[in-house]
CSV table of C-alpha atoms in Angstrom, one decimal:
chain,number,residue,atom,x,y,z
A,2,GLY,CA,0.0,0.0,0.0
A,3,LEU,CA,2.8,2.4,0.9
A,4,VAL,CA,4.7,1.6,-2.3
A,5,MET,CA,1.6,2.0,-4.5
A,6,GLY,CA,0.8,5.3,-2.7
A,7,LEU,CA,4.3,6.6,-3.5
A,8,ILE,CA,3.9,5.6,-7.2
A,9,ILE,CA,0.4,7.2,-7.5
A,10,GLN,CA,1.4,10.4,-5.7
A,11,TYR,CA,4.7,11.1,-7.6
A,12,ALA,CA,4.5,9.1,-10.9
A,13,THR,CA,1.0,10.0,-12.1
A,14,LYS,CA,0.4,13.3,-13.8
A,15,ALA,CA,-2.6,15.6,-13.4
A,16,SER,CA,-4.6,16.2,-16.5
A,17,ASP,CA,-4.7,19.7,-18.0
A,18,VAL,CA,-7.8,21.3,-16.5
A,19,GLU,CA,-8.6,24.8,-15.4
A,20,SER,CA,-7.7,25.8,-11.9
A,21,GLY,CA,-10.3,25.1,-9.2
A,22,THR,CA,-12.5,28.1,-8.5
A,23,VAL,CA,-13.9,28.5,-5.0
A,24,TYR,CA,-17.2,30.2,-4.5
A,25,GLU,CA,-18.3,31.4,-1.1
A,26,CYS,CA,-21.6,30.2,0.4
A,27,GLU,CA,-21.9,32.1,3.6
A,28,LYS,CA,-25.4,30.8,4.4
A,29,LEU,CA,-24.2,27.1,4.6
A,30,LYS,CA,-22.9,26.3,8.0
A,31,SER,CA,-21.8,22.7,7.3
A,32,GLY,CA,-21.1,20.4,4.3
A,33,GLN,CA,-24.2,19.1,2.6
A,34,SER,CA,-24.4,15.7,0.9
A,35,THR,CA,-26.4,17.2,-2.0
A,36,LEU,CA,-26.8,20.8,-3.3
A,37,LEU,CA,-29.5,22.2,-5.6
A,38,ILE,CA,-28.1,25.4,-7.1
A,39,ASN,CA,-30.2,27.9,-9.0
A,40,ILE,CA,-28.2,29.7,-11.7
A,41,THR,CA,-30.3,32.0,-13.8
A,42,ASN,CA,-33.4,29.9,-13.4
A,43,HIS,CA,-31.6,26.7,-14.2
A,44,VAL,CA,-31.4,24.3,-11.2
A,45,TYR,CA,-28.4,22.0,-11.1
A,46,GLU,CA,-27.7,19.2,-8.7
A,47,TYR,CA,-24.2,18.7,-7.2
A,48,GLN,CA,-23.2,15.9,-4.9
A,49,TYR,CA,-20.5,15.8,-2.2
A,50,ARG,CA,-17.4,13.8,-3.1
A,51,ARG,CA,-14.8,14.8,-0.6
A,52,GLU,CA,-13.3,17.7,1.3
A,53,ILE,CA,-10.0,19.4,0.2
A,54,SER,CA,-8.0,21.8,2.2
A,55,HIS,CA,-7.8,25.5,1.2
A,56,HIS,CA,-4.1,25.5,0.6
A,57,ASN,CA,-4.3,22.5,-1.8
A,58,VAL,CA,-7.3,23.4,-4.0
A,59,ASN,CA,-5.4,23.1,-7.2
A,60,GLY,CA,-2.9,20.4,-6.1
A,61,HIS,CA,-5.0,17.4,-7.1
A,62,GLN,CA,-7.8,19.0,-9.1
A,63,GLY,CA,-7.1,17.2,-12.3
A,64,ASN,CA,-5.5,14.0,-11.0
A,65,ALA,CA,-8.1,11.4,-11.7
A,66,MET,CA,-6.0,8.6,-10.2
A,67,LEU,CA,-5.8,10.4,-6.8
A,68,GLN,CA,-9.6,10.9,-6.9
A,69,LYS,CA,-10.2,7.2,-7.5
A,70,MET,CA,-7.9,6.3,-4.7
A,71,THR,CA,-10.0,8.3,-2.2
A,72,PHE,CA,-12.3,5.9,-0.4
A,73,ASP,CA,-15.7,6.8,0.9
A,74,PRO,CA,-15.4,6.3,4.7
A,75,SER,CA,-18.8,4.5,4.8
A,76,ILE,CA,-17.2,1.7,2.8
A,77,PHE,CA,-15.2,0.8,5.8
A,78,PHE,CA,-18.0,0.6,8.2
A,79,ASN,CA,-20.6,-0.9,5.9
A,80,ILE,CA,-18.5,-3.4,3.9
A,81,LEU,CA,-15.1,-4.0,5.2
A,82,LEU,CA,-15.5,-4.0,9.0
A,83,PRO,CA,-18.6,-6.2,9.5
A,84,PRO,CA,-16.8,-9.4,8.1
A,85,VAL,CA,-13.8,-8.8,10.4
A,86,ILE,CA,-16.0,-8.3,13.5
A,87,PHE,CA,-18.4,-11.1,12.7
A,88,HIS,CA,-15.5,-13.6,12.2
A,89,ALA,CA,-14.1,-12.6,15.6
A,90,GLY,CA,-17.4,-13.6,17.2
A,91,TYR,CA,-18.1,-16.6,15.1
A,92,SER,CA,-14.6,-18.2,15.6
A,93,LEU,CA,-14.7,-17.5,19.3
A,94,LYS,CA,-13.5,-20.5,21.4
A,95,LYS,CA,-16.3,-20.2,24.0
A,96,ARG,CA,-14.8,-22.5,26.7
A,97,HIS,CA,-11.6,-20.4,26.9
A,98,PHE,CA,-13.4,-17.1,26.5
A,99,PHE,CA,-15.9,-17.6,29.2
A,100,ARG,CA,-13.5,-18.9,31.8
A,101,ASN,CA,-11.8,-15.5,31.6
A,102,LEU,CA,-15.0,-13.5,31.0
A,103,GLY,CA,-14.7,-11.3,34.1
A,104,SER,CA,-11.1,-10.2,33.3
A,105,ILE,CA,-12.0,-9.7,29.6
A,106,LEU,CA,-15.0,-7.4,30.4
A,107,THR,CA,-12.8,-5.5,32.9
A,108,TYR,CA,-10.1,-4.8,30.3
A,109,ALA,CA,-12.7,-4.1,27.5
A,110,PHE,CA,-15.0,-1.7,29.4
A,111,LEU,CA,-13.2,-0.2,32.3
A,112,GLY,CA,-9.8,-0.4,30.6
A,113,THR,CA,-11.1,1.4,27.4
A,114,ALA,CA,-12.7,4.1,29.5
A,115,ILE,CA,-9.4,4.6,31.5
A,116,SER,CA,-7.4,4.7,28.3
A,117,CYS,CA,-9.8,7.2,26.7
A,118,ILE,CA,-9.6,9.6,29.7
A,119,ILE,CA,-5.8,9.4,30.1
A,120,ILE,CA,-5.1,9.9,26.4
A,121,GLY,CA,-7.6,12.8,26.3
A,122,LEU,CA,-6.0,14.5,29.4
A,123,ILE,CA,-2.4,14.1,28.1
A,124,ILE,CA,-3.4,15.3,24.6
A,125,TYR,CA,-5.2,18.3,26.1
A,126,GLY,CA,-1.9,19.3,27.9
A,127,PHE,CA,0.0,19.1,24.6
A,128,VAL,CA,-2.8,21.1,22.8
A,129,LYS,CA,-2.4,23.8,25.5
A,130,ALA,CA,1.4,23.8,24.8
A,131,MET,CA,0.6,24.2,21.0
A,132,VAL,CA,-1.7,27.1,21.7
A,133,HIS,CA,1.0,28.7,23.9
A,134,LEU,CA,3.6,28.3,21.0
A,135,GLY,CA,1.2,29.8,18.5
A,136,GLN,CA,0.7,26.5,16.5
A,137,LEU,CA,-3.1,26.4,17.3
A,138,LYS,CA,-5.8,28.9,18.1
A,139,GLU,CA,-7.6,28.6,21.4
A,140,TRP,CA,-11.0,28.0,19.8
A,141,GLU,CA,-9.7,25.4,17.3
A,142,PHE,CA,-9.2,22.4,19.5
A,143,HIS,CA,-11.6,21.7,22.4
A,144,PHE,CA,-11.3,19.2,25.3
A,145,THR,CA,-14.1,17.2,23.7
A,146,ASP,CA,-11.9,16.8,20.6
A,147,CYS,CA,-9.1,15.5,22.9
A,148,LEU,CA,-11.5,12.9,24.4
A,149,PHE,CA,-12.7,12.0,20.9
A,150,PHE,CA,-9.1,11.3,19.9
A,151,GLY,CA,-8.7,9.3,23.2
A,152,SER,CA,-11.7,7.1,22.4
A,153,LEU,CA,-10.7,6.3,18.8
A,154,MET,CA,-7.1,5.5,19.9
A,155,SER,CA,-8.4,3.2,22.7
A,156,ALA,CA,-9.4,0.7,20.0
A,157,THR,CA,-6.7,-2.0,20.2
A,158,ASP,CA,-6.4,-4.3,17.2
A,159,PRO,CA,-3.6,-6.9,17.8
A,160,VAL,CA,-4.2,-8.7,14.5
A,161,THR,CA,-0.5,-9.2,13.8
A,162,VAL,CA,0.2,-10.4,17.4
A,163,LEU,CA,-2.7,-12.8,17.4
A,164,ALA,CA,-1.8,-14.2,14.1
A,165,ILE,CA,1.7,-15.0,15.4
A,166,PHE,CA,0.2,-16.4,18.7
A,167,HIS,CA,-2.0,-18.7,16.6
A,168,GLU,CA,0.9,-19.9,14.5
A,169,LEU,CA,3.2,-20.5,17.6
A,170,HIS,CA,0.3,-21.9,19.8
A,171,VAL,CA,1.1,-19.5,22.6
A,172,ASP,CA,-0.3,-20.1,26.1
A,173,THR,CA,-4.1,-20.4,25.8
A,174,ASP,CA,-4.9,-18.0,28.7
A,175,LEU,CA,-2.7,-15.2,27.3
A,176,TYR,CA,-4.2,-15.7,23.8
A,177,THR,CA,-7.7,-15.6,25.1
A,178,LEU,CA,-7.2,-12.5,27.3
A,179,LEU,CA,-5.8,-10.6,24.3
A,180,PHE,CA,-8.3,-11.9,21.8
A,181,GLY,CA,-11.3,-11.3,24.1
A,182,GLU,CA,-10.2,-7.8,25.0
A,183,SER,CA,-9.6,-6.8,21.4
A,184,VAL,CA,-12.9,-8.1,20.3
A,185,LEU,CA,-15.0,-6.4,22.9
A,186,ASN,CA,-12.7,-3.4,23.0
A,187,ASP,CA,-13.5,-2.6,19.4
A,188,ALA,CA,-17.2,-2.5,20.0
A,189,VAL,CA,-16.8,-0.4,23.2
A,190,ALA,CA,-14.5,2.1,21.4
A,191,ILE,CA,-16.9,2.5,18.5
A,192,VAL,CA,-19.9,3.3,20.7
A,193,LEU,CA,-17.7,5.5,23.0
A,194,THR,CA,-16.5,7.5,20.1
A,195,TYR,CA,-20.1,8.1,18.9
A,196,SER,CA,-21.2,9.1,22.4
A,197,ILE,CA,-18.4,11.6,22.8
A,198,SER,CA,-19.1,13.0,19.3
A,199,ILE,CA,-22.7,13.9,20.2
A,200,TYR,CA,-21.7,15.4,23.6
A,201,SER,CA,-22.5,19.1,23.1
A,202,PRO,CA,-22.4,21.5,26.1
A,203,LYS,CA,-24.9,24.4,25.6
A,204,GLU,CA,-22.3,27.1,26.3
A,205,ASN,CA,-18.5,26.8,26.2
A,206,PRO,CA,-17.3,23.4,24.7
A,207,ASN,CA,-14.4,23.4,27.1
A,208,THR,CA,-16.7,23.5,30.2
A,209,PHE,CA,-18.3,20.5,31.9
A,210,ASP,CA,-22.0,20.2,31.3
A,211,ALA,CA,-23.6,17.6,33.6
A,212,ALA,CA,-26.8,17.3,31.6
A,213,ALA,CA,-24.9,16.7,28.3
A,214,PHE,CA,-22.5,14.3,30.1
A,215,PHE,CA,-25.3,12.1,31.5
A,216,GLN,CA,-27.1,12.2,28.2
A,217,SER,CA,-23.9,10.9,26.5
A,218,VAL,CA,-23.5,8.1,29.1
A,219,GLY,CA,-27.2,7.2,28.6
A,220,ASN,CA,-26.7,7.1,24.9
A,221,PHE,CA,-23.6,4.9,25.3
A,222,LEU,CA,-25.5,2.4,27.5
A,223,GLY,CA,-28.6,2.5,25.4
A,224,ILE,CA,-26.8,2.0,22.1
A,225,PHE,CA,-24.6,-0.8,23.4
A,226,ALA,CA,-27.5,-2.7,25.1
A,227,GLY,CA,-29.8,-2.2,22.0
A,228,SER,CA,-27.1,-3.4,19.6
A,229,PHE,CA,-26.4,-6.4,21.8
A,230,ALA,CA,-30.1,-7.3,22.0
A,231,MET,CA,-30.6,-6.9,18.2
A,232,GLY,CA,-27.6,-8.9,17.3
A,233,SER,CA,-28.4,-11.7,19.7
A,234,SER,CA,-32.1,-11.7,18.6
A,235,TYR,CA,-31.2,-12.2,14.9
A,236,ALA,CA,-28.9,-15.1,15.9
A,237,ILE,CA,-31.6,-16.7,17.9
A,238,VAL,CA,-34.1,-16.3,15.1
A,239,THR,CA,-31.6,-17.8,12.7
A,240,ALA,CA,-31.1,-20.7,15.1
A,241,LEU,CA,-34.9,-21.3,15.4
A,242,ILE,CA,-35.3,-21.2,11.6
A,243,SER,CA,-32.5,-23.7,11.0
A,244,PHE,CA,-33.9,-25.9,13.8
A,245,MET,CA,-37.4,-25.8,12.3
A,246,VAL,CA,-36.0,-26.6,8.8
A,247,LEU,CA,-34.0,-29.5,10.4
A,248,ILE,CA,-37.1,-30.9,12.1
A,249,PHE,CA,-39.3,-30.4,9.1
A,250,SER,CA,-36.9,-32.2,6.7
A,251,HIS,CA,-36.9,-35.2,9.1
A,252,LEU,CA,-40.7,-35.4,9.5
A,253,THR,CA,-41.6,-35.0,5.9
A,254,LYS,CA,-40.6,-36.4,2.5
A,255,PHE,CA,-40.0,-33.0,1.0
A,256,THR,CA,-36.6,-31.8,-0.1
A,257,LYS,CA,-34.1,-31.3,2.7
A,258,LEU,CA,-32.4,-28.0,2.9
A,259,CYS,CA,-29.2,-29.7,4.1
A,260,GLU,CA,-28.9,-31.3,0.7
A,261,PHE,CA,-28.3,-27.8,-0.7
A,262,PRO,CA,-25.4,-26.5,1.4
A,263,MET,CA,-24.9,-23.5,-1.0
A,264,LEU,CA,-28.5,-22.4,-0.3
A,265,GLU,CA,-28.1,-23.0,3.5
A,266,THR,CA,-24.9,-21.1,3.6
A,267,GLY,CA,-26.4,-18.2,1.6
A,268,LEU,CA,-29.4,-17.9,4.0
A,269,PHE,CA,-27.1,-18.0,7.0
A,270,PHE,CA,-24.9,-15.2,5.5
A,271,LEU,CA,-27.9,-13.0,4.6
A,272,LEU,CA,-29.5,-13.3,8.0
A,273,SER,CA,-26.3,-12.5,9.7
A,274,TRP,CA,-25.7,-9.5,7.5
A,275,SER,CA,-29.3,-8.4,8.3
A,276,ALA,CA,-28.4,-8.0,11.9
A,277,PHE,CA,-25.8,-5.3,10.9
A,278,LEU,CA,-28.2,-3.6,8.5
A,279,SER,CA,-31.1,-3.6,10.9
A,280,ALA,CA,-29.0,-2.1,13.8
A,281,GLU,CA,-27.8,0.7,11.5
A,282,ALA,CA,-31.3,1.4,10.3
A,283,ALA,CA,-32.5,1.6,13.9
A,284,GLY,CA,-29.9,4.1,14.8
A,285,LEU,CA,-27.8,1.6,16.8
A,286,THR,CA,-24.3,0.3,16.1
A,287,GLY,CA,-24.2,-2.4,13.5
A,288,ILE,CA,-20.6,-3.5,14.5
A,289,VAL,CA,-21.7,-4.3,18.0
A,290,ALA,CA,-24.8,-6.1,16.7
A,291,VAL,CA,-22.9,-8.2,14.2
A,292,LEU,CA,-20.3,-9.1,16.9
A,293,PHE,CA,-22.8,-10.6,19.3
A,294,CYS,CA,-24.7,-12.1,16.4
A,295,GLY,CA,-21.6,-14.0,15.6
A,296,VAL,CA,-21.0,-15.1,19.2
A,297,THR,CA,-24.6,-16.4,19.5
A,298,GLN,CA,-24.6,-18.0,16.0
A,299,ALA,CA,-21.5,-20.0,17.0
A,300,HIS,CA,-23.3,-21.3,20.1
A,301,TYR,CA,-26.8,-22.1,18.7
A,302,THR,CA,-27.1,-21.9,14.9
A,303,TYR,CA,-23.9,-23.6,14.1
A,304,ASN,CA,-25.0,-27.0,15.6
A,305,ASN,CA,-28.2,-27.0,13.4
A,306,LEU,CA,-26.3,-26.7,10.1
A,307,SER,CA,-25.4,-29.7,7.9
A,308,PRO,CA,-21.7,-30.8,8.0
A,309,ASP,CA,-21.0,-29.2,4.6
A,310,SER,CA,-22.5,-25.9,5.7
A,311,LYS,CA,-20.6,-26.0,9.0
A,312,MET,CA,-17.4,-26.2,7.0
A,313,ARG,CA,-18.5,-23.7,4.3
A,314,THR,CA,-19.6,-21.0,6.8
A,315,LYS,CA,-16.3,-21.3,8.7
A,316,GLN,CA,-14.3,-21.0,5.5
A,317,LEU,CA,-16.4,-18.3,4.0
A,318,PHE,CA,-16.2,-15.9,7.0
A,319,GLU,CA,-12.5,-16.7,7.5
A,320,PHE,CA,-11.8,-15.8,3.9
A,321,MET,CA,-13.9,-12.6,4.1
A,322,ASN,CA,-12.1,-11.6,7.2
A,323,PHE,CA,-8.7,-12.2,5.6
A,324,LEU,CA,-9.7,-10.3,2.5
A,325,ALA,CA,-11.2,-7.3,4.4
A,326,GLU,CA,-8.2,-7.0,6.7
A,327,ASN,CA,-5.8,-7.0,3.8
A,328,VAL,CA,-7.8,-4.4,1.9
A,329,ILE,CA,-7.9,-2.2,5.0
A,330,PHE,CA,-4.2,-2.4,5.6
A,331,CYS,CA,-3.4,-1.8,1.9
A,332,TYR,CA,-5.5,1.3,2.0
A,333,MET,CA,-3.8,2.5,5.1
A,334,GLY,CA,-0.5,2.5,3.2
A,335,LEU,CA,-2.2,4.3,0.2
A,336,ALA,CA,-3.8,6.9,2.5
A,337,LEU,CA,-0.4,8.0,3.8
A,338,PHE,CA,0.4,9.5,0.4
A,339,THR,CA,-2.9,9.9,-1.4
A,340,PHE,CA,-5.0,11.5,1.3
A,341,GLN,CA,-5.2,15.2,0.5
A,342,ASN,CA,-5.7,16.8,4.0
A,343,HIS,CA,-2.8,15.5,6.1
A,344,ILE,CA,-1.6,17.8,8.8
A,345,PHE,CA,1.7,16.7,10.3
A,346,ASN,CA,2.3,18.4,13.6
A,347,PRO,CA,5.5,17.0,15.3
A,348,LEU,CA,4.4,18.1,18.8
A,349,PHE,CA,0.9,16.6,18.5
A,350,ILE,CA,2.3,13.4,17.1
A,351,PHE,CA,4.9,13.1,19.9
A,352,GLY,CA,2.2,13.8,22.5
A,353,ALA,CA,-0.1,11.1,21.0
A,354,PHE,CA,2.6,8.5,21.1
A,355,VAL,CA,3.4,9.3,24.8
A,356,ALA,CA,-0.4,9.3,25.6
A,357,VAL,CA,-1.0,5.9,23.9
A,358,PHE,CA,1.8,4.2,25.8
A,359,VAL,CA,1.0,5.8,29.2
A,360,ALA,CA,-2.7,5.0,28.8
A,361,ARG,CA,-2.0,1.3,27.9
A,362,ALA,CA,0.2,1.0,31.0
A,363,CYS,CA,-2.5,2.6,33.2
A,364,ASN,CA,-5.0,0.1,31.7
A,365,ILE,CA,-3.1,-3.2,32.1
A,366,TYR,CA,-1.1,-3.0,35.3
A,367,PRO,CA,-3.5,-1.5,37.8
A,368,LEU,CA,-6.5,-3.5,36.5
A,369,THR,CA,-4.5,-6.7,36.5
A,370,PHE,CA,-3.5,-6.0,40.1
A,371,LEU,CA,-7.1,-5.7,41.1
A,372,LEU,CA,-8.2,-8.8,39.1
A,373,ASN,CA,-5.5,-10.9,40.6
A,374,LEU,CA,-7.0,-10.2,44.1
A,375,GLY,CA,-10.0,-12.3,43.0
A,376,ARG,CA,-8.6,-14.7,40.5
A,377,LYS,CA,-7.6,-18.2,41.5
A,378,GLN,CA,-5.3,-18.5,38.5
A,379,LYS,CA,-3.3,-15.2,38.6
A,380,ILE,CA,-2.2,-13.3,35.5
A,381,ALA,CA,1.6,-13.6,35.6
A,382,ARG,CA,3.9,-10.6,35.4
A,383,ASN,CA,5.3,-11.7,32.0
A,384,PHE,CA,1.7,-12.0,30.7
A,385,GLN,CA,1.1,-8.4,31.8
A,386,HIS,CA,4.2,-7.2,30.0
A,387,MET,CA,3.1,-9.0,26.8
A,388,MET,CA,-0.4,-7.5,27.0
A,389,MET,CA,1.2,-4.1,27.4
A,390,PHE,CA,3.4,-4.8,24.4
A,391,SER,CA,0.5,-6.1,22.3
A,392,GLY,CA,-1.7,-2.9,22.5
A,393,LEU,CA,-1.5,-2.3,18.8
A,394,ARG,CA,-3.7,0.2,17.0
A,395,GLY,CA,-5.2,-0.9,13.6
A,396,ALA,CA,-8.2,-1.0,11.4
A,397,ILE,CA,-10.8,0.2,13.9
A,398,ALA,CA,-8.8,3.3,15.0
A,399,PHE,CA,-8.1,4.1,11.3
A,400,ALA,CA,-11.7,3.7,10.3
A,401,LEU,CA,-13.0,5.9,13.2
A,402,ALA,CA,-10.4,8.6,12.4
A,403,ILE,CA,-11.2,8.7,8.6
A,404,GLN,CA,-15.0,9.0,9.2
A,405,ASP,CA,-14.7,12.7,9.9
A,406,THR,CA,-11.9,14.8,8.5
A,407,GLU,CA,-13.8,18.1,8.0
A,408,SER,CA,-12.0,20.3,10.5
A,409,GLN,CA,-8.4,21.0,11.1
A,410,PRO,CA,-8.3,19.1,14.5
A,411,LYS,CA,-9.9,16.0,12.9
A,412,GLN,CA,-7.4,16.1,10.0
A,413,MET,CA,-4.5,16.3,12.5
A,414,MET,CA,-6.0,13.4,14.4
A,415,PHE,CA,-6.3,11.3,11.3
A,416,THR,CA,-2.7,11.8,10.3
A,417,THR,CA,-1.5,11.1,13.8
A,418,ALA,CA,-3.7,8.0,14.1
A,419,LEU,CA,-2.4,6.7,10.8
A,420,LEU,CA,1.2,7.1,11.9
A,421,ILE,CA,0.6,5.4,15.2
A,422,VAL,CA,-1.1,2.5,13.4
A,423,LEU,CA,1.8,2.0,11.0
A,424,PHE,CA,4.4,2.3,13.8
A,425,THR,CA,2.7,-0.1,16.2
A,426,VAL,CA,2.0,-2.7,13.5
A,427,TRP,CA,5.6,-2.6,12.2
A,428,VAL,CA,7.5,-2.3,15.4
A,429,PHE,CA,5.4,-4.1,18.0
A,430,GLY,CA,3.9,-6.6,15.5
A,431,GLY,CA,7.3,-7.4,14.1
A,432,GLY,CA,8.8,-7.7,17.6
A,433,THR,CA,6.3,-10.2,18.9
A,434,THR,CA,8.4,-13.3,18.5
A,435,PRO,CA,11.5,-11.9,20.2
A,436,MET,CA,9.4,-10.5,23.0
A,437,LEU,CA,7.8,-14.0,23.6
A,438,THR,CA,11.3,-15.5,23.9
A,439,TRP,CA,12.6,-12.7,26.1
A,440,LEU,CA,9.6,-13.0,28.5
A,441,GLN,CA,9.8,-16.8,28.5
A,442,ILE,CA,6.2,-17.4,27.6
A,443,ARG,CA,5.5,-21.0,26.6
A,444,VAL,CA,4.6,-21.8,23.0
A,445,GLY,CA,3.5,-25.0,21.2
A,446,VAL,CA,0.5,-25.4,23.5
A,447,ASP,CA,-2.5,-27.4,22.3
A,448,PRO,CA,-5.6,-25.5,23.7
A,449,ASP,CA,-7.8,-28.6,24.0
A,450,GLU,CA,-5.1,-30.8,25.6
A,451,ASP,CA,-4.2,-28.0,27.9
A,452,LEU,CA,-7.8,-27.7,29.0
A,453,LYS,CA,-8.2,-31.5,29.5
A,454,ALA,CA,-5.1,-31.7,31.6
A,455,GLU,CA,-6.2,-28.8,33.8
A,456,ALA,CA,-9.7,-30.3,34.1
A,457,ALA,CA,-8.2,-33.7,35.0
A,458,SER,CA,-6.1,-32.1,37.8
A,459,GLN,CA,-9.1,-30.2,39.1
A,460,SER,CA,-11.3,-33.3,39.1
A,461,ALA,CA,-8.6,-35.2,40.9
A,462,SER,CA,-8.5,-32.6,43.7
A,463,ASN,CA,-12.3,-32.1,43.7
A,464,PRO,CA,-14.0,-35.2,42.3
A,465,ASP,CA,-17.5,-34.0,43.2
A,466,LYS,CA,-17.2,-30.5,41.7
A,467,ASN,CA,-18.4,-29.6,38.2
A,468,THR,CA,-15.2,-28.5,36.5
A,469,THR,CA,-16.9,-26.6,33.7
A,470,LYS,CA,-18.6,-24.3,36.2
A,471,ALA,CA,-15.7,-24.3,38.7
A,472,GLU,CA,-13.2,-23.0,36.1
A,473,SER,CA,-15.4,-20.3,34.7
A,474,ALA,CA,-16.2,-16.7,35.7
A,475,TRP,CA,-19.1,-16.3,38.1
A,476,LEU,CA,-21.0,-14.3,35.4
A,477,PHE,CA,-20.7,-17.2,33.0
A,478,ARG,CA,-21.8,-19.7,35.7
A,479,ILE,CA,-25.1,-17.9,36.1
A,480,TRP,CA,-25.7,-17.9,32.3
A,481,TYR,CA,-24.4,-21.5,32.0
A,482,GLY,CA,-27.0,-22.7,34.5
A,483,PHE,CA,-29.8,-20.9,32.6
A,484,ASP,CA,-28.6,-22.1,29.2
A,485,HIS,CA,-28.2,-25.7,30.3
A,486,LYS,CA,-31.6,-25.8,32.0
A,487,TYR,CA,-33.7,-24.1,29.4
């Protein structure tokens, strides 16, 4: 992506067109998606394509290649991200996930909130320094903008690390903690970013407005709960449909759906995608809905599918996830050179790097200390260092940043977020294997064999105790009892 971006930026030529002429529209306060313009009683329709900065109006006016390389941000959220998030839920190893559920929820919810606040506060300090140095105006960058940047940079995406973990068969508990945190953390960061973006104090944006704050908190809880309910509901409906088809095909002489795995897989895919579309149409977050749809589908619907469809759905979503991730990372490289509104501010970039690392440390170490007070199986110190090291930023942070690049602060945030993503993926992703060796974390572990060995040792010490319940988080034990009974 970087190489192609360089070639497109410097090897392609702009066509000979007239210089761009800018007309002032003082009555318009924001960018409209469609404009109807009356010119001497002739009405013309103009559609929004992208925003370009004032100092670069003529710089890419005639370069058709650069224009084609500029993605519509909605493509990320509506086409590329859903397969990635759904696959994370659908491929979830439930046994390992739920035995660490309490720790995962703590890192995902409380840890993301801590990370967002700390990044916001540190960035606000650097913004004040930039104002003092004359690099920014006082009214250009508000505290809510700093929190917005904190929320989008709190989305960890250790795709590279988890891929290496999977290849090397790293310790199951470490893999599960990182995987579970990253899956739920993405959903939390997306909803948190939206909630902060609609936080609007009535007077000064830099002052605290209690009513607006509690409204944002209520929006966060309502959107997250609503998206969770919608995604799970779609999965349960799909499970019921597949179960009814299964029963119907056994009781009658009519054609069995399981004899047409292509049709069965197609219906499964469309119903899963409907969870995302319905949540978006209802004003909720489709990413959260499709995540919990995938988790619930894996538990209920998967077992009602024919053997062929089980294999096909696994392969289909794994392939879509692989393809979408590669497209996203390729476009990140392209965007570094083809995006027209980059603002490189060294002080802001340095502050963002400092804020991200400090926030990750304040997330992992204090929360792990508190979790170890209640955990039977403690999270080891070398695990904590590896979790700190694995706090990469990736597709979610990039997609959240590129959604809105209208103002100067948002353009500065996007450029900085892109640099942080590239740095963490290259440096920390590339340094994963040496770090595993240095921290002496065991590799070559078979998850199922490891779980059996642990269950055998537990049953030997407590023969009358249900090991499935005993090894799991208390929240899961409540749900397990309900699920097993009903």
